[in-house]
Amino acid sequence: MSGAWWRTLRESARPQGDVRERNASAWLPYVTGLRQDMRRYDDADEVDMAVIGCGAGGATFTQRLAHAGWRVVCLEAGPFWDPERDWVSDESGSHHLYWNEPRVVGGTHPVPLGSNNSGRGVGGSMVHFAGYAPRLHPSDFRTRTLDGVGADWPLAYEELRPFYERLERELPVAGQFWPWGDPHPHPHPPHPVGGNGEVMLEGCAALGIEARVGPVAITNGRFGNRPHCIYRGFCLQGCKVNAKASPLITHVPDAIVHGAEIRADAMVTAVETDREGRRATGVRYVRGGREYVQKAAAVAVAGYSIETPRLLLNSANARFPHGLCNDHDLVGRYVMVQGAPQTAGRFPDEIRMYKAPPPEVSTEAFYETDPAKPYRRGFSVQTVSPLPITWAEHVAAQGHWGPDLRSRMADYPHWATLGALCEFLPQADNRVTLADEKDRHGLPVARFDHGHCPNDDLLMDASRQVMEQILLAAGATELMTIERYAHLVGGCRMGRTAAEGVVDRDLRTFAVPNLFITDGSVLPTQGSANPALTIMALADRAATRLTETSPGSRP
């Protein structure tokens, strides 16, 4: 930690000229106004790249290519959000932000799909993510070698570090100096914490557990035209003031200014290929009840861990009868969720955990494999702040109902809540396939089957015990835990060979050389970190590699 204060001060004081040069989104007018003059391509125009999905990976990839002079169309199944008009400080009024199309879940431990792991509309699930933006650790890229579990990535942490660094400055990320993994400062200083954060800091201090404020992708101070966080606590419902980062705010404006078209309300139904199935030639999509085909010299799929495998499986052809790029039966396999139990504690004083953004304080002290423990890999612990409807679900899950539930809901201000992210291991049978059920476009919907391995269960139990200890050390008089899942990664993972992965280290599919996958489905392992920053960094790296090797805007 020697020199941490100096590295933090130096990072916070860095000029922002290089950020503005490569991505001026924070200095541009409100995105709603930019849409009026957005370039629009005809379907018959063969654009350089058609990107499917405008979330963390798709929007970053689009912006980088457009900034380099490529002609790019990004097709998004959901709407082009206007935060002032479309987002509300209301839990029930925000369900339109989630992917609510039908899906089928199964397996021994089915995973609910929706508000905590699926997005809809320009900005994707980052529109309603909590804002945590940690990096993966160097060990996450070598879990098979180091711990005998999971898989080794075909690239090293050091190759992703420069992309982590520049994305942290573009979002920007605020937080204290980070002592875990690859120790590093953040570009913005930490935010002040509310009652929930104070509880976690106090409990961790009493137990000798190192904890830090941040890292969150929420502006703390001036950053271009972006406003400061006002601590309204509705990060999961979309940030109406645009202080919290999402691609809608952080990358789409610059992409539009540099000639990209963001084609919203366009549901892609298939990736088109040539007659031999060797090259992608465009995308088939439905918009306004009509079907179209956008021609493209290359295609990037960024529909995330459920819709990306579903799209490839629905794009079967004579060359790939079992799904595009699925000649090794890897499409849809190794989908991972993080075990995300939440433990709450009641305190005599009012905590009012809703009076600040849900992400405040975190510890990664339990992230790495501990040889003394009966499990491999680990978990992180963060503050979370469920709002009243979600809180009622937690309380009701404990068996409280009727007058008892109402009484306990009146006690809501006295509770503080912590959440864990447990690194569930990749398993081949945790997979996406096509269900018999069809959606409104007549396409088979995704089926996601999921189950635990013994290591997963041990991690969940260990994380619960740690959260209980922290809350009790802070003075909690009553505890309550609910088991749940968060995030999604995997399903089209990267590998060194076609027999090991769907894409290579540059996110290019092995089977179709001008088809890329630029979303979280490519992650071979997931760590105990929220995945958004890693997804963006991988997309940034892929775009940089592509523009460097294909100058003059052609893949």
XYZ file of C-alpha atoms in Angstrom, residues 49 61 70 154-155 278-280 297-301 312 325 492-498 501-519 522 538-539 541-550 554-555:
56
model
C -20.235 -3.742 -39.181
C -17.741 -1.877 -29.708
C -16.176 2.528 -39.703
C -6.650 -17.424 -23.798
C -5.448 -13.963 -22.749
C -18.641 -19.478 -44.368
C -19.124 -15.710 -43.988
C -21.728 -13.471 -42.397
C -19.384 -6.839 -44.317
C -19.125 -8.161 -40.759
C -21.436 -8.832 -37.830
C -20.961 -8.622 -34.056
C -23.448 -10.288 -31.707
C -26.936 -18.396 -32.988
C -20.829 -21.695 -34.986
C -20.197 -18.577 -26.022
C -16.904 -18.630 -24.227
C -13.520 -17.794 -25.650
C -10.829 -20.419 -26.020
C -7.502 -21.163 -27.615
C -9.007 -23.514 -30.207
C -12.386 -24.160 -31.784
C -14.346 -22.068 -27.289
C -16.739 -20.364 -29.675
C -14.529 -17.265 -30.092
C -10.797 -16.615 -29.973
C -8.948 -14.121 -27.786
C -10.016 -11.272 -30.097
C -13.708 -12.281 -29.854
C -13.761 -13.518 -33.456
C -15.691 -16.752 -33.931
C -13.544 -19.657 -35.012
C -16.160 -20.930 -37.454
C -17.094 -17.698 -39.277
C -14.132 -15.297 -39.606
C -16.178 -12.099 -40.004
C -18.549 -12.846 -37.118
C -17.708 -11.550 -33.632
C -19.278 -11.913 -30.190
C -18.707 -8.865 -28.004
C -20.687 -9.413 -24.820
C -17.498 -14.903 -24.000
C -13.065 -6.894 -23.743
C -15.175 -5.106 -26.380
C -9.801 -4.503 -26.842
C -11.529 -6.395 -29.663
C -12.401 -3.176 -31.491
C -8.879 -1.844 -31.056
C -7.350 -5.045 -32.405
C -9.766 -5.014 -35.323
C -9.171 -1.404 -36.348
C -5.407 -1.831 -36.011
C -5.342 -4.906 -38.234
C -7.989 -3.651 -40.700
C -13.064 -2.980 -43.555
C -12.946 -6.240 -41.556
